[in-house]
XYZ file of C-alpha atoms in Angstrom:
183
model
C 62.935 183.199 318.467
C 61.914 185.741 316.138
C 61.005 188.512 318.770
C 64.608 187.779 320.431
C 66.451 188.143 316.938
C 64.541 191.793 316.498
C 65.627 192.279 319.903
C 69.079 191.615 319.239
C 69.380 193.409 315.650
C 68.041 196.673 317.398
C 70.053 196.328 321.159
C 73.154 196.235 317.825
C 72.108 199.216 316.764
C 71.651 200.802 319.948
C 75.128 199.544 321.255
C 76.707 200.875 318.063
C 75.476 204.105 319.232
C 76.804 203.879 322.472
C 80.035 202.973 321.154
C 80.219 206.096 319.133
C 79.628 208.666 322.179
C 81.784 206.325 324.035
C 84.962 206.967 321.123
C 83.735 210.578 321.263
C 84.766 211.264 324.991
C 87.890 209.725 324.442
C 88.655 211.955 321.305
C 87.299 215.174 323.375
C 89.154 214.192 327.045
C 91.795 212.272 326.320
C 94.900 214.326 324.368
C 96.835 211.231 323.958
C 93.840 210.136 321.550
C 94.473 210.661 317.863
C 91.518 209.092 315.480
C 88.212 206.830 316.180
C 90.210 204.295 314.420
C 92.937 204.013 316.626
C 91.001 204.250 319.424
C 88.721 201.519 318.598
C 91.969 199.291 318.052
C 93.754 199.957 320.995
C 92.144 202.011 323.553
C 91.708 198.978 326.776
C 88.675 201.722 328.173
C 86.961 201.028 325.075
C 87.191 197.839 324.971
C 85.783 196.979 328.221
C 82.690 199.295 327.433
C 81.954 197.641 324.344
C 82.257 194.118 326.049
C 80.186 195.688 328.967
C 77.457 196.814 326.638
C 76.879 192.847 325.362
C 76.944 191.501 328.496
C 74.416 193.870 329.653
C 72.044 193.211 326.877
C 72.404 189.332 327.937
C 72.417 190.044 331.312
C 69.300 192.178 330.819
C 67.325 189.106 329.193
C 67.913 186.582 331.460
C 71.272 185.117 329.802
C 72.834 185.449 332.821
C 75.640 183.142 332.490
C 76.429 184.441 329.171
C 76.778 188.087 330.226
C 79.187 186.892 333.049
C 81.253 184.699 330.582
C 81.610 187.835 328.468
C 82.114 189.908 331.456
C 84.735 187.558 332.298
C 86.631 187.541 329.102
C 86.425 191.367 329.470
C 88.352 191.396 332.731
C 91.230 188.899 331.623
C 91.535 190.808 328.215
C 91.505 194.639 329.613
C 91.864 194.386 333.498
C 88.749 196.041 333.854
C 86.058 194.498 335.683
C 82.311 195.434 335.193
C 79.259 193.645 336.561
C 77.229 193.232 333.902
C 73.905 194.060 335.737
C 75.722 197.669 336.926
C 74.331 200.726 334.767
C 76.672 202.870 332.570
C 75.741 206.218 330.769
C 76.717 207.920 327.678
C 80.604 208.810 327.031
C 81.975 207.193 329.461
C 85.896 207.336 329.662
C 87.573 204.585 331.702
C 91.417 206.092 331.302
C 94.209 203.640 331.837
C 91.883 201.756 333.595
C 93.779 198.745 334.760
C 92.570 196.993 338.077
C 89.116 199.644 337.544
C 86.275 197.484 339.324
C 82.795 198.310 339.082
C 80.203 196.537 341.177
C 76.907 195.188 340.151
C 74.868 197.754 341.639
C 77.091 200.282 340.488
C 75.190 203.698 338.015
C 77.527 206.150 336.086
C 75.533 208.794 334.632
C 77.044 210.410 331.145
C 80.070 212.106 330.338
C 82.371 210.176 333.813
C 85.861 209.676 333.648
C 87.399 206.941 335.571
C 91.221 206.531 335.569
C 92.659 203.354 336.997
C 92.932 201.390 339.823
C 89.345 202.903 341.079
C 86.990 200.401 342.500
C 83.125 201.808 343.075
C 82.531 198.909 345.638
C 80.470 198.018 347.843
C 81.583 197.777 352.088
C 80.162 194.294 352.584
C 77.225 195.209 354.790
C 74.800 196.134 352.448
C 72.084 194.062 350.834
C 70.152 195.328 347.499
C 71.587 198.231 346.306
C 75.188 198.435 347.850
C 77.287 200.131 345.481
C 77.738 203.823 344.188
C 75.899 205.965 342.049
C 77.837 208.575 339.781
C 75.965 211.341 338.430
C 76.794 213.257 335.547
C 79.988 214.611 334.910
C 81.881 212.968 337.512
C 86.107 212.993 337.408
C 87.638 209.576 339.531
C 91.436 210.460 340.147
C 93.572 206.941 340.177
C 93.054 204.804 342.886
C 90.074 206.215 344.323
C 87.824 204.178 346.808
C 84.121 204.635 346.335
C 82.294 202.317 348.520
C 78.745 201.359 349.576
C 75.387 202.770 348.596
C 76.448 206.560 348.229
C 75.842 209.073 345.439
C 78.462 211.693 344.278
C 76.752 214.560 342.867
C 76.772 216.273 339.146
C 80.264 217.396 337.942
C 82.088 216.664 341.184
C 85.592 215.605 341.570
C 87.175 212.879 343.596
C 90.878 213.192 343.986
C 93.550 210.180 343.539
C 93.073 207.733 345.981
C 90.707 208.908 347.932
C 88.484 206.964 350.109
C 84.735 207.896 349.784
C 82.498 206.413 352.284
C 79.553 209.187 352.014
C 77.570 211.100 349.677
C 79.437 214.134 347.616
C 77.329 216.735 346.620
C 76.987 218.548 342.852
C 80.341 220.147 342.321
C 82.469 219.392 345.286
C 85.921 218.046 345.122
C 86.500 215.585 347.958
C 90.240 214.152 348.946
C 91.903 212.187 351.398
C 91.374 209.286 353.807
C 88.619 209.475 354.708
C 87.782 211.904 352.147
C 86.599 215.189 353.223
C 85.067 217.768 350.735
C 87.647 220.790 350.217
C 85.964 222.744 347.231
């Protein structure tokens, strides 16, 4: 019990952390954002992160059912759905991110921003790892469709509702559907 206390008193510290870079990207990308405070109260992004970051500690340690509960909670309070077992980065900005849905296989790297309605999915075929990875630096326009067991390179760009069934590579800016890389 002891060892699992220490666990959880330094996974707090290490979420707290988190939770700062997290308020940081939304200060630095998002110029609606005015203060940390105000942020912390009432940005829905933030909120699912933080939530995210608990369940993925349980989730982590075998408290499955726990880590769903709270990832459950998460979705009916912010409308954003994250598997607990998927693998977010630093600074991650999840922008008016109603109906955002990220699957359990699912790795963001640091610094993403995600704006809503994207889902980073998998197609239903897959076993093991079946849903997107995200490098760094990766923009998701609204609506976007990234699906199956793809990576989108470093600092690329997927436009608004997009359908990406492929890999992207570092830099690129894909669009349409199907998406096709343009830049």
């Amino acid at each position: 019990m002891r060892s699992f206390l220490d666990q959880v008193k330094k996974a707090g510290k290490s979420i707290k952390n988190e939770i700062k870079n997290d308020i940081r990207a939304v200060k630095e990308r998002d110029p609606a954002a005015r203060s940390g405070f105000e942020i912390l109260l009432t940005n829905q992004g933030v909120h699912a992160i933080l939530l995210y970051r608990v369940a993925h500690f349980l989730d982590n340690r075998d408290h499955k059912c726990f880590a769903k509960i709270i990832s459950q909670f998460s979705r009916f309070l912010t409308g954003i759905e994250i598997h607990p077992a998927a693998k977010i980065g630093r600074g991650l900005l999840i922008d008016h991110g109603m109906g955002v849905v990220i699957g359990e296989t699912a790795e963001i790297g640091d610094g993403c921003t995600i704006f809503h309605g994207v889902t980073l999915g998998g197609t239903g075929k897959e076993r093991g790892k079946r849903h997107p990875t995200l490098r760094d630096g990766v923009f998701v326009g609204a609506g976007a469709k990234i699906l199956g067991n793809i990576v989108i390179g470093n600092n690329a760009k997927i436009g608004a509702n997009a359908v990406i069934l492929c890999d992207i590579p570092d830099n690129a800016t894909a669009v349409g559907v199907p998406a096709r890389v343009v830049r």
